[in-house]
Coordinates of C-alpha atoms in Angstrom, one line a residue:
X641 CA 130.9 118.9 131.3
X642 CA 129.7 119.0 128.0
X643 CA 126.5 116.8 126.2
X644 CA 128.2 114.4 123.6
X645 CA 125.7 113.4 120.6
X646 CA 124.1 110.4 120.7
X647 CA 126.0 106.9 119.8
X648 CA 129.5 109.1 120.2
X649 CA 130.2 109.2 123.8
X650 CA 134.0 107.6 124.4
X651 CA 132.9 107.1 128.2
X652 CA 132.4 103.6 129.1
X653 CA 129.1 102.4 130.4
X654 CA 128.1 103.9 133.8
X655 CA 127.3 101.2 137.1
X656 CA 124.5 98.9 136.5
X657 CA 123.0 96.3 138.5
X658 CA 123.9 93.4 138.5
X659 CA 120.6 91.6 138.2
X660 CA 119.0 93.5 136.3
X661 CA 115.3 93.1 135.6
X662 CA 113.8 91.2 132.8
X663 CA 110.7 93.0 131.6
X664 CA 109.0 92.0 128.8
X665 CA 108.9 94.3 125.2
X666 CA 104.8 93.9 125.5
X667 CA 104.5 95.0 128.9
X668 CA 107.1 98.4 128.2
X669 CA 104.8 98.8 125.0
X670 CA 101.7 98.9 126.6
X671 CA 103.0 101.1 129.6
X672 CA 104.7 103.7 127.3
X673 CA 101.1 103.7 125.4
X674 CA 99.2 104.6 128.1
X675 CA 101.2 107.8 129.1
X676 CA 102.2 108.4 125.4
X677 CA 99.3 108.3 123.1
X678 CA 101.8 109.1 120.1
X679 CA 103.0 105.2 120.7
X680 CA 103.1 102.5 117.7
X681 CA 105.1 99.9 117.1
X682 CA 106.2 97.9 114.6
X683 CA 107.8 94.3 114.8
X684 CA 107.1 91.3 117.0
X685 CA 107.5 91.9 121.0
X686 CA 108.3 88.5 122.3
X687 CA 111.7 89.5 123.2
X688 CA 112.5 90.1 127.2
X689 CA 114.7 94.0 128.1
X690 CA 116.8 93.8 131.0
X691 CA 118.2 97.6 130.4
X692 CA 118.1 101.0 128.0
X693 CA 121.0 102.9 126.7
X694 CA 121.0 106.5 124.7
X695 CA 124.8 106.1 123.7
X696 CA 125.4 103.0 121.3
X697 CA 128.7 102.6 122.9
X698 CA 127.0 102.4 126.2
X699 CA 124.6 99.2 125.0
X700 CA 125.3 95.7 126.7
X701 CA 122.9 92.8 125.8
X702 CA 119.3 92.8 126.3
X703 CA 119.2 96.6 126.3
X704 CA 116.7 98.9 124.5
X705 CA 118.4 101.4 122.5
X706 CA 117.3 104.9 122.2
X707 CA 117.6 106.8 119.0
X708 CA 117.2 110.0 119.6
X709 CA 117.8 113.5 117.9
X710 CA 120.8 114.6 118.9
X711 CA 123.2 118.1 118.6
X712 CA 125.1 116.9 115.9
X713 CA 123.7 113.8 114.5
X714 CA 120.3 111.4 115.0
X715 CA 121.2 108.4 116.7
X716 CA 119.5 106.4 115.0
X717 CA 123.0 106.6 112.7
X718 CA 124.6 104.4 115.1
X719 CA 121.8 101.8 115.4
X720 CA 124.0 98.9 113.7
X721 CA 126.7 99.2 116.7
X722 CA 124.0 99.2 119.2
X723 CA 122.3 95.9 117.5
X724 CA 126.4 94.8 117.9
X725 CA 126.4 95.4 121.0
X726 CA 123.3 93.7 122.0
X727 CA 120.5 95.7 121.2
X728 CA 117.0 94.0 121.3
X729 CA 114.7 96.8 120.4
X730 CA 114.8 100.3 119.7
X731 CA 112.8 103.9 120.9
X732 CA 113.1 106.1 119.0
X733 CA 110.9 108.8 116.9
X734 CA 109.4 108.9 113.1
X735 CA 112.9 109.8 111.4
X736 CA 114.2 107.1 113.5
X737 CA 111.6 104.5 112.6
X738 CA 112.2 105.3 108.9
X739 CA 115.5 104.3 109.0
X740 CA 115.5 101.3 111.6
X741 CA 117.0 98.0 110.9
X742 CA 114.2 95.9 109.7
X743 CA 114.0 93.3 112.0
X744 CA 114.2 95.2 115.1
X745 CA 111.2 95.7 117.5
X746 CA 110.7 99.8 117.3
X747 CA 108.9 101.6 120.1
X748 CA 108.0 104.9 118.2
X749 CA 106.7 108.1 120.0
X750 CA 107.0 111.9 118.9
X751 CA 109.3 112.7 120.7
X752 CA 111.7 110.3 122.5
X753 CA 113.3 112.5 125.4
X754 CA 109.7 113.4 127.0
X755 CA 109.5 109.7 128.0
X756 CA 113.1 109.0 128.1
X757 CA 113.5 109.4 132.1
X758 CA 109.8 107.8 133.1
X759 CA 110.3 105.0 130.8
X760 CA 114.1 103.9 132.4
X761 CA 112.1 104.9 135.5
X762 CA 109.7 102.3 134.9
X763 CA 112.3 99.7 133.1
X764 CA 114.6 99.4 136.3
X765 CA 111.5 99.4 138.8
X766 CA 111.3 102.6 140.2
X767 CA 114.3 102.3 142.1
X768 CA 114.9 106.2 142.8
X769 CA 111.6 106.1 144.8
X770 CA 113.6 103.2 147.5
X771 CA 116.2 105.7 148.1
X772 CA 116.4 109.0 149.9
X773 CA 117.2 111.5 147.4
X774 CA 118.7 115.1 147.9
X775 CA 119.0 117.3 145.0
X776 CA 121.2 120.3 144.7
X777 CA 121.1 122.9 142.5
X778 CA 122.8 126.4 141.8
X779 CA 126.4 127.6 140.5
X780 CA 128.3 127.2 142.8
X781 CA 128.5 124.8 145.8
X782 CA 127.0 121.6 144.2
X783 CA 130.0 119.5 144.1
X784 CA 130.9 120.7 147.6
X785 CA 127.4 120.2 149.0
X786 CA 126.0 116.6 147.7
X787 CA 130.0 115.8 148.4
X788 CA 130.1 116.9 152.4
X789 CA 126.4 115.1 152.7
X790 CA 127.5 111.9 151.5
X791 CA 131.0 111.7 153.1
X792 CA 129.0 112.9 156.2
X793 CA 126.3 110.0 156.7
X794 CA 129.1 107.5 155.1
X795 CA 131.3 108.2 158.2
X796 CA 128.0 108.0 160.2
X797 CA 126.9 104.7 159.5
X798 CA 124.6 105.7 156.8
X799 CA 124.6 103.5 153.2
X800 CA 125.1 106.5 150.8
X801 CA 126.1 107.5 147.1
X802 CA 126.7 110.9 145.3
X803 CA 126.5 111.5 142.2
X804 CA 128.1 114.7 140.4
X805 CA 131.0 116.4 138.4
X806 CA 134.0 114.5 140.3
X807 CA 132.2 111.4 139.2
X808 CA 129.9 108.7 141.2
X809 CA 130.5 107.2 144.0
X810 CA 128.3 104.2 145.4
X811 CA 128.4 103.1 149.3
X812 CA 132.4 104.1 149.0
X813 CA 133.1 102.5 145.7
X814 CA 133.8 105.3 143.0
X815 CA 132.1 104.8 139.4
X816 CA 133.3 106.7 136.0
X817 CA 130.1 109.0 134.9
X818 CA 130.5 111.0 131.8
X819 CA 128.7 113.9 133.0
X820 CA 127.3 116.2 135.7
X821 CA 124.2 114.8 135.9
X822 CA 124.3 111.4 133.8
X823 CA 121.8 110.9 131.2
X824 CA 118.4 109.2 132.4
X825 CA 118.9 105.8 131.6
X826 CA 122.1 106.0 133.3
X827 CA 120.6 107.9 135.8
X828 CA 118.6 105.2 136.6
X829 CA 120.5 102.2 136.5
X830 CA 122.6 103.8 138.9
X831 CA 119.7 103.9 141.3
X832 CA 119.2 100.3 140.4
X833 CA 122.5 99.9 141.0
X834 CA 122.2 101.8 144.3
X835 CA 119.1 100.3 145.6
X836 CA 121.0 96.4 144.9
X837 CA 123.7 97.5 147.2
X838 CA 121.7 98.8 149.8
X839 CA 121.9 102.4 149.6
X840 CA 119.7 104.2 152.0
X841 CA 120.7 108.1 150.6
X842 CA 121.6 109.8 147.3
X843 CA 123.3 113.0 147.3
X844 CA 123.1 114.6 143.8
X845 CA 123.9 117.3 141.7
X846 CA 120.9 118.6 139.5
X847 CA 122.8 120.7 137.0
X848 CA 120.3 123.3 134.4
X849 CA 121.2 121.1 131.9
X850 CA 120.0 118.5 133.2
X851 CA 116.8 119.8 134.1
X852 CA 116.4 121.3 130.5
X853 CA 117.4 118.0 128.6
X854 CA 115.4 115.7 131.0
X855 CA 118.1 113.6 132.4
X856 CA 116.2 113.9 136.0
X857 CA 113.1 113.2 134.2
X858 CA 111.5 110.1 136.4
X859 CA 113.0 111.5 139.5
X860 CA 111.2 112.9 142.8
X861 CA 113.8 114.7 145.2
X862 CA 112.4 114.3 149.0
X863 CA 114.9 117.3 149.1
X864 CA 115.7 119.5 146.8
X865 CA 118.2 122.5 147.7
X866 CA 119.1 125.8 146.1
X867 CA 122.6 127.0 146.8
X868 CA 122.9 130.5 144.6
X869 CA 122.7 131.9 141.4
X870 CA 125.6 133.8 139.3
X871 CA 126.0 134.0 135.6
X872 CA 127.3 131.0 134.0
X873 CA 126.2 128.5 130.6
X874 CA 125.1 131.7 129.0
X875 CA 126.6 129.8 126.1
X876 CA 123.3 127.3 126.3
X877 CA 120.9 129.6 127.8
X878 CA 119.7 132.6 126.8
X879 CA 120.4 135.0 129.5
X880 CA 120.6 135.1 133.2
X881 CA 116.4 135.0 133.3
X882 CA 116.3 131.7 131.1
X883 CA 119.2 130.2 133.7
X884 CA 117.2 130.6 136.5
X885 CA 114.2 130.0 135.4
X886 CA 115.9 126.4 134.3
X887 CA 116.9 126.2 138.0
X888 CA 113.7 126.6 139.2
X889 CA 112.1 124.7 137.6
X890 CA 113.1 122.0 140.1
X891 CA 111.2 123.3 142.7
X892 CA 108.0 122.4 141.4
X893 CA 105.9 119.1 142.7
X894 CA 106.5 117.1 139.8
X895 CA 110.7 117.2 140.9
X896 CA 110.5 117.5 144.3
X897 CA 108.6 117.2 148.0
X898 CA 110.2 120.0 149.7
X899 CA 112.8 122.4 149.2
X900 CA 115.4 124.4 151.3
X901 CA 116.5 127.9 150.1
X902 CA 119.4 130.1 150.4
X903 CA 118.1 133.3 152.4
X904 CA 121.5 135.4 151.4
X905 CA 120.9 135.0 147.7
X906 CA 118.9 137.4 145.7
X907 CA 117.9 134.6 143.4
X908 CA 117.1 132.4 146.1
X909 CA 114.9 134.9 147.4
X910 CA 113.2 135.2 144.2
X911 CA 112.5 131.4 144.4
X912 CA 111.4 131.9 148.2
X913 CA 108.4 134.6 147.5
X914 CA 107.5 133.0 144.1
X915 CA 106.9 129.0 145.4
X916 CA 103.6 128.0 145.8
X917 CA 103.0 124.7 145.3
X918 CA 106.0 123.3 147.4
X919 CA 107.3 123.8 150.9
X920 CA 110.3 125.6 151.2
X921 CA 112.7 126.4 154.4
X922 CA 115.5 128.6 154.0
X923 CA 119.1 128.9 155.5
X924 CA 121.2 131.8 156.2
X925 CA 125.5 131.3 157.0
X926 CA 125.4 135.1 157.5
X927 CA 122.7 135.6 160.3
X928 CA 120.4 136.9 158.0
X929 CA 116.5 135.7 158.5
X930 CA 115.9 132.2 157.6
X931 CA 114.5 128.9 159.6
X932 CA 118.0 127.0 159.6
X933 CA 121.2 129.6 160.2
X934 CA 124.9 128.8 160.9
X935 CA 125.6 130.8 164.2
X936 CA 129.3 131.4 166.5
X937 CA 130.6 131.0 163.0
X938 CA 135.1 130.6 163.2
X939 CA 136.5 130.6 160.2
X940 CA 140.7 129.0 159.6
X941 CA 142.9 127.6 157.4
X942 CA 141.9 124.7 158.7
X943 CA 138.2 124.9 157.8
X944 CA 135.7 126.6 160.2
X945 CA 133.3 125.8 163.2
X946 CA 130.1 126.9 163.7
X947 CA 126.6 126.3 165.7
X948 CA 123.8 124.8 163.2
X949 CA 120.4 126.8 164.2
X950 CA 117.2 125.3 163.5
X951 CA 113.5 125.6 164.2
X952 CA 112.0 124.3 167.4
X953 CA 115.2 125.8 169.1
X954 CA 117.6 123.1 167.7
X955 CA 121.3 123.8 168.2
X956 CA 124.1 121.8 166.8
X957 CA 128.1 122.2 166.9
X958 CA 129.2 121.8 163.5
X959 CA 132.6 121.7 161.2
X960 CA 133.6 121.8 157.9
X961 CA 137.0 120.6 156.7
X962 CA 137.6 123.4 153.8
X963 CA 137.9 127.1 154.8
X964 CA 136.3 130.2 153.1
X965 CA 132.7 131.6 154.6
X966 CA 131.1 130.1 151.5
X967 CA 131.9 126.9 152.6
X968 CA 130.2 127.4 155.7
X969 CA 127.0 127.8 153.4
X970 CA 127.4 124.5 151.6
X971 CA 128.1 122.5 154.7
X972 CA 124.9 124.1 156.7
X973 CA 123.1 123.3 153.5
X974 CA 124.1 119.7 153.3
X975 CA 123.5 119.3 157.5
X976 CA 120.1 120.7 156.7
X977 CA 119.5 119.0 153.9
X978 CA 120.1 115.7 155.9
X979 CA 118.0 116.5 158.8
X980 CA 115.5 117.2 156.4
X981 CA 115.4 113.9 154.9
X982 CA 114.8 112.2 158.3
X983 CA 118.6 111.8 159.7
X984 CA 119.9 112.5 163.2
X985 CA 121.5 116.0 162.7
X986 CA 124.0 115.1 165.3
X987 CA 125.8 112.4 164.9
X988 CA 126.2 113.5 160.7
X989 CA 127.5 117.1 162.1
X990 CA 130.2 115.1 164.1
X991 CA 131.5 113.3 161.1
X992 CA 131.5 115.7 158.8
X993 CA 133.5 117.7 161.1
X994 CA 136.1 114.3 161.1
X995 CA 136.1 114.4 156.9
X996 CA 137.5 115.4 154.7
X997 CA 138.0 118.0 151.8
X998 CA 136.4 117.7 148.1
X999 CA 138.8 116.8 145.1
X1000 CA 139.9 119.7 143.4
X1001 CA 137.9 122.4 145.8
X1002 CA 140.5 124.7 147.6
X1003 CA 142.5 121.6 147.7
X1004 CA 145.9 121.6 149.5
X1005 CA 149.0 120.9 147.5
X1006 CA 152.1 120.6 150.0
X1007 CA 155.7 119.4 149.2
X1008 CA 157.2 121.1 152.5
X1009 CA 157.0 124.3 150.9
X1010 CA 156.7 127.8 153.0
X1011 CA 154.0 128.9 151.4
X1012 CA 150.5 127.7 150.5
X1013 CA 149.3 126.3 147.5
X1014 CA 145.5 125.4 146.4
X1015 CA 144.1 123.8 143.4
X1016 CA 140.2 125.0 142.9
X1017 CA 137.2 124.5 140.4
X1018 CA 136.6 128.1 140.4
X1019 CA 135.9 128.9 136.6
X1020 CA 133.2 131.2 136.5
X1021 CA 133.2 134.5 137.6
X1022 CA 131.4 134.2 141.0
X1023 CA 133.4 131.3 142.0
X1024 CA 136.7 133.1 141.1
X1025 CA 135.3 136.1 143.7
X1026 CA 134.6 133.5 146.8
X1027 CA 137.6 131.4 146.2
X1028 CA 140.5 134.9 146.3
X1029 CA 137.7 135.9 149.2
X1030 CA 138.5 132.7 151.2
X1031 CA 141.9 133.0 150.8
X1032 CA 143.1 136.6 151.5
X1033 CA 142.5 136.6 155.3
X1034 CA 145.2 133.0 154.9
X1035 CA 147.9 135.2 153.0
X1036 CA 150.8 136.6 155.3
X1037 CA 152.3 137.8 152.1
X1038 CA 150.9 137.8 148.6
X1039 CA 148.3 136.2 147.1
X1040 CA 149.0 134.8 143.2
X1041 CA 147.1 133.3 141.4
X1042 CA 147.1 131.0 137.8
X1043 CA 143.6 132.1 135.4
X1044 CA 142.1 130.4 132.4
X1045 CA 139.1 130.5 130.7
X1046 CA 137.4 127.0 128.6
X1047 CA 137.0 127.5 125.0
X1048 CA 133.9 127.3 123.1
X1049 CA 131.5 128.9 126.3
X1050 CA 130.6 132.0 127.6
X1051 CA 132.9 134.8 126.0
X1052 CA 131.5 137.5 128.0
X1053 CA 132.5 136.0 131.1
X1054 CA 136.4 136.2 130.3
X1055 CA 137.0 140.2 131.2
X1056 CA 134.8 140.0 134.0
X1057 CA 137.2 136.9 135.5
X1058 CA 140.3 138.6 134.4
X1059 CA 139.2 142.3 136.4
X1060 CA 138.1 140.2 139.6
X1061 CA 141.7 138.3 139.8
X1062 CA 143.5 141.8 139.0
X1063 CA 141.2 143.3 141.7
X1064 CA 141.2 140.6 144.5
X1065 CA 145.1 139.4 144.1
X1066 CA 148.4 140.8 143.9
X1067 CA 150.2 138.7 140.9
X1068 CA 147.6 137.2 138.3
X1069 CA 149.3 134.7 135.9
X1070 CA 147.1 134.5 132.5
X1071 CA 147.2 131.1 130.9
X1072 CA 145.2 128.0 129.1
X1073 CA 142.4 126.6 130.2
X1074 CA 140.6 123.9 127.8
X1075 CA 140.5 125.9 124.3
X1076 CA 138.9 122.9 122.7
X1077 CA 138.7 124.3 119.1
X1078 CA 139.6 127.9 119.8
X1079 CA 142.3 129.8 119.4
X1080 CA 143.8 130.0 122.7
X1081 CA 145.8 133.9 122.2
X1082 CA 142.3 134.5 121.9
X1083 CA 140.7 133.4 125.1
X1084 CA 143.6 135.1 126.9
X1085 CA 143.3 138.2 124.9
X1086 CA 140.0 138.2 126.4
X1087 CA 141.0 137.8 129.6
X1088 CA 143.7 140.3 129.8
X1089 CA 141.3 142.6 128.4
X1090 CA 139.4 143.1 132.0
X1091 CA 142.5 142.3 133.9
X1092 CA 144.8 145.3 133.0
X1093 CA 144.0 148.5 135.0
X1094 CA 143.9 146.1 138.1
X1095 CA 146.3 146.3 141.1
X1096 CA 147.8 143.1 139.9
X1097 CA 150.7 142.1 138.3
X1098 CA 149.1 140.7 135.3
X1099 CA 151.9 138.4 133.4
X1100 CA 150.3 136.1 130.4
X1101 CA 152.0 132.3 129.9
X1102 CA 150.2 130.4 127.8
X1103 CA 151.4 126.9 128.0
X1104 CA 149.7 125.7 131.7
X1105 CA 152.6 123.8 132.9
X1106 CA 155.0 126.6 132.8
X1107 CA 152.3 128.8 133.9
X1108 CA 152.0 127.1 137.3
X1109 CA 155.9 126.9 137.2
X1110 CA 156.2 130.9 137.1
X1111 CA 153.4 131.1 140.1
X1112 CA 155.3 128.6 142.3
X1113 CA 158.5 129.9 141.5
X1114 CA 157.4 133.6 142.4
X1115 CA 156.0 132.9 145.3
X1116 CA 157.5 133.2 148.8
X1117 CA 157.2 132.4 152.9
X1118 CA 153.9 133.4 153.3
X1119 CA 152.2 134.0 150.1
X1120 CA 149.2 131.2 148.8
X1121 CA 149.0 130.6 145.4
X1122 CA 145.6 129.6 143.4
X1123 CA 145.7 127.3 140.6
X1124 CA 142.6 128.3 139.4
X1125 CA 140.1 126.7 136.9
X1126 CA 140.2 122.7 136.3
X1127 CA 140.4 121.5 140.0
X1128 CA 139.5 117.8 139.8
X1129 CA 140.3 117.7 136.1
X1130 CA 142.9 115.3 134.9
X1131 CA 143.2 116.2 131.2
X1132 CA 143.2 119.5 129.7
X1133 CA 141.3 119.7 125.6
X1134 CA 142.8 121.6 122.8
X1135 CA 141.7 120.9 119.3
X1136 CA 139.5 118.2 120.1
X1137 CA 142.0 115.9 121.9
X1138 CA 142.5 116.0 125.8
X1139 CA 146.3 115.3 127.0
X1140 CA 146.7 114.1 130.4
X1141 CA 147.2 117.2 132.6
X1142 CA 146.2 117.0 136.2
X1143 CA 146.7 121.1 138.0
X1144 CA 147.6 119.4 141.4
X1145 CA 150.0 116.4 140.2
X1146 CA 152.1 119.3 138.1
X1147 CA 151.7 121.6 140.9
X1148 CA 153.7 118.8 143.2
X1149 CA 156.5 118.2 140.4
X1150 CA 156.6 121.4 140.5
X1151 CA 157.1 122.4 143.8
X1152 CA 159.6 119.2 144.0
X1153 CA 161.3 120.6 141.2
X1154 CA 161.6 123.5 143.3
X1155 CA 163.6 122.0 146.4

């Protein structure tokens, strides 16, 4: 998900409470003064906050507004249609203040986003600190992860929320979020929100650019959990070094209390013999040495099975619902990564082996077809790599599969995605991803650059629908198709406008279309 500027965002407001505090101007004033010494303020105070919003299309009444520099534009530009909306008061910094209405209260500091998350913190009460809070980072496995850990203690009995790329979802209830990680006032109105309802444990996904932008600013995991590292965003950071280095960065004591590493990654073994400051334990799904390991491991179509081994001698039977050895990795990480944060590792094993699967990760499609059919996130190279490794021991035939690549990111991971599918599959179908506002010939260009020399049939069709109608139609009794790429995506962006387009709904007509 990308970072909309300020005051621009078409989402709608993300889950507040619904009693919200009422904390006076004075008292935020004199609390962001004594951990920002850059503070002043101009205008009268006597005026009571019951929230804070960064977009001006996410203000409701009583809110704070904050004006902050932005990608493309200051918000401060859209400070009229916050004071529309309700706006009492504004944070913001000295280009900001310069331009302010008037006869708004203005909190001005340097610099707006270094307080941004401690100040909504504060606003809404602390409320992350009422919850249990497991944080997962890495490329891949996130979604999958903070998804299995919620569904998990749900089915157990245990008040939970997640919060991550398929949206939010609050003791069962889904919420709309606009991004990955939301922005920190968001961020923690959702816990406010959470906290009201009588949520005992949040499962999140701590992206890098969240970390790097703040939007966890305010926020101590009890857990925090690294799952890998592979090369993705290198179109906003610098190189693999400045990725990780983002990713570490939430294993210090300021983000979290403890931590729990994956022993088969190189990266996370980096993070292993470099932590000092916080306790780590590791885990291992492929025996290798590490305090918490997945042992007797069975992997089917169905999912696998596995014994969870832990310190102290512990031994657990365990299941997850989707199939492919890395998925053994993200459901001993999110068993772990309960057990960790106080819960009886038992009875959440049991119902996560009665779950379900995660929208849009190695998700089933069947119209009564004779061969298989999955729809999955994978869009990075890595991720392309597990998902064709998961499913070649399921084909009885071929294995096909449908490859884009999003505009406007990483260029230099397009080849290396188009030599993997020629490598790992038998028929690779290259087609449109999101261009957004490039040229989408180009993108596949790219793609077919890396693919041809492969062992695949490489066959290029642009438009996506006919793309996934050319893999379904090919395919026969016994082969699996991947649709490969959007997942839990319902709309697919080309210049600047996103039409409704949803991989497994036209996989279905498809297949229907078929019979």
């Amino acid at each position: 998900m990308t970072d909309p500027p300020p005051g621009t965002s078409p989402a709608p407001p993300t889950g507040r409470p619904l009693h919200p505090p009422r904390r006076p101007l004075t008292e935020l004033a004199d609390w962001l003064t004594s951990v920002d010494p850059t503070t002043s303020v101009r205008g009268p105070l006597d005026v009571a906050v019951t929230g804070i919003a960064l977009a001006s299309q996410r203000v409701q009444g009583g809110d704070i507004y904050a004006a902050v520099p932005g990608s493309r534009a200051h918000g401060i530009e859209y400070a009229a249609d916050a004071v529309d909306a309700g706006a009492v008061a504004l944070l913001t910094d000295a280009h900001g203040l310069a331009h302010a209405p008037r006869d708004l209260p203005v909190l001005r500091v340097e610099s707006p986003r270094a307080v941004l998350g401690r100040f909504a913190a504060h606003l809404y009460g602390e409320p992350a600190r009422s919850l249990r809070m497991l944080g997962v980072t890495g490329t891949q496995g996130k979604t999958t992860t903070t998804r299995l850990a919620e569904s998990a203690l749900q089915r157990a009995g245990v008040a939970s929320a997640v919060v991550g790329t398929v949206g939010t979802r609050v003791a069962g209830e889904e919420i709309k979020t606009a991004l990955t990680t939301p922005e920190a006032p968001d961020l923690h109105a959702l816990f406010a929100m959470m906290r009201e309802r009588g949520v005992d444990t949040c499962a999140m996904e701590v992206s890098s650019h969240a970390l790097v932008l703040g939007r966890v600013d305010g926020v101590r995991f009890d857990v925090a959990v690294f799952t890998n590292l592979g090369r993705d965003h290198l179109d906003f950071h610098t190189d693999l070094e400045d990725y990780f280095r983002a990713k570490a960065s939430l294993f210090t004591p300021e983000r979290c209390v403890q931590g729990l590493v994956n022993a088969d990654d190189e990266y996370g073994r980096r993070l292993m013999a470099a932590a000092r400051d916080v306790p780590l334990q590791s885990f291992s799904a492929t025996g290798g040495k590490a305090d918490w390991r997945a042992e007797d491991v069975e992997v089917t179509a169905a999912g696998s099975r596995f014994t969870v081994a832990g310190p102290g001698g512990i031994r657990v039977d365990a299941a997850c619902p989707l199939p492919g050895d890395f998925n053994v990795a993200n459901a001993l990480a999110a068993l772990v990564g309960c057990a960790l944060l106080g819960h009886d590792l038992e009875p959440v094993a049991r119902a996560m082996a009665e779950g379900g699967g995660v929208p849009g990760r190695l998700e089933r499609v069947d119209a009564g077809q004779d061969f298989t059919v999955v729809v999955d996130y994978a869009h990075k190279p890595d991720a392309v790599t597990a998902a064709l490794a998961a499913l070649r021991p399921l084909t009885r035939g071929r294995l096909i599969v449908v490859l884009g690549a999003g505009g406007e990111r990483d260029h230099g991971k397009r080849p290396i995605m188009g030599e993997i599918a020629a490598r790992m599959a038998d028929v690779v179908i290259v087609t449109d991803d999101n261009p957004r506002g490039e040229e989408a010939a180009s993108i596949r260009a790219e793609i077919l650059s890396g693919a041809h020399g492969g062992r695949a049939d490489v066959v290029e069709v642009g438009d996506r629908r006919s793309a996934i109608r050319e893999a379904v139609g090919r395919a026969a009794a016994g082969d699996v198709v991947l649709v490969a790429g959007k997942g839990h995506e319902t709309g697919q962006e080309v210049a600047g406008e996103v039409h409704p387009f949803d991989d497994r709904e036209v996989v279905r007509a498809e297949l229907e279309a078929l019979s």
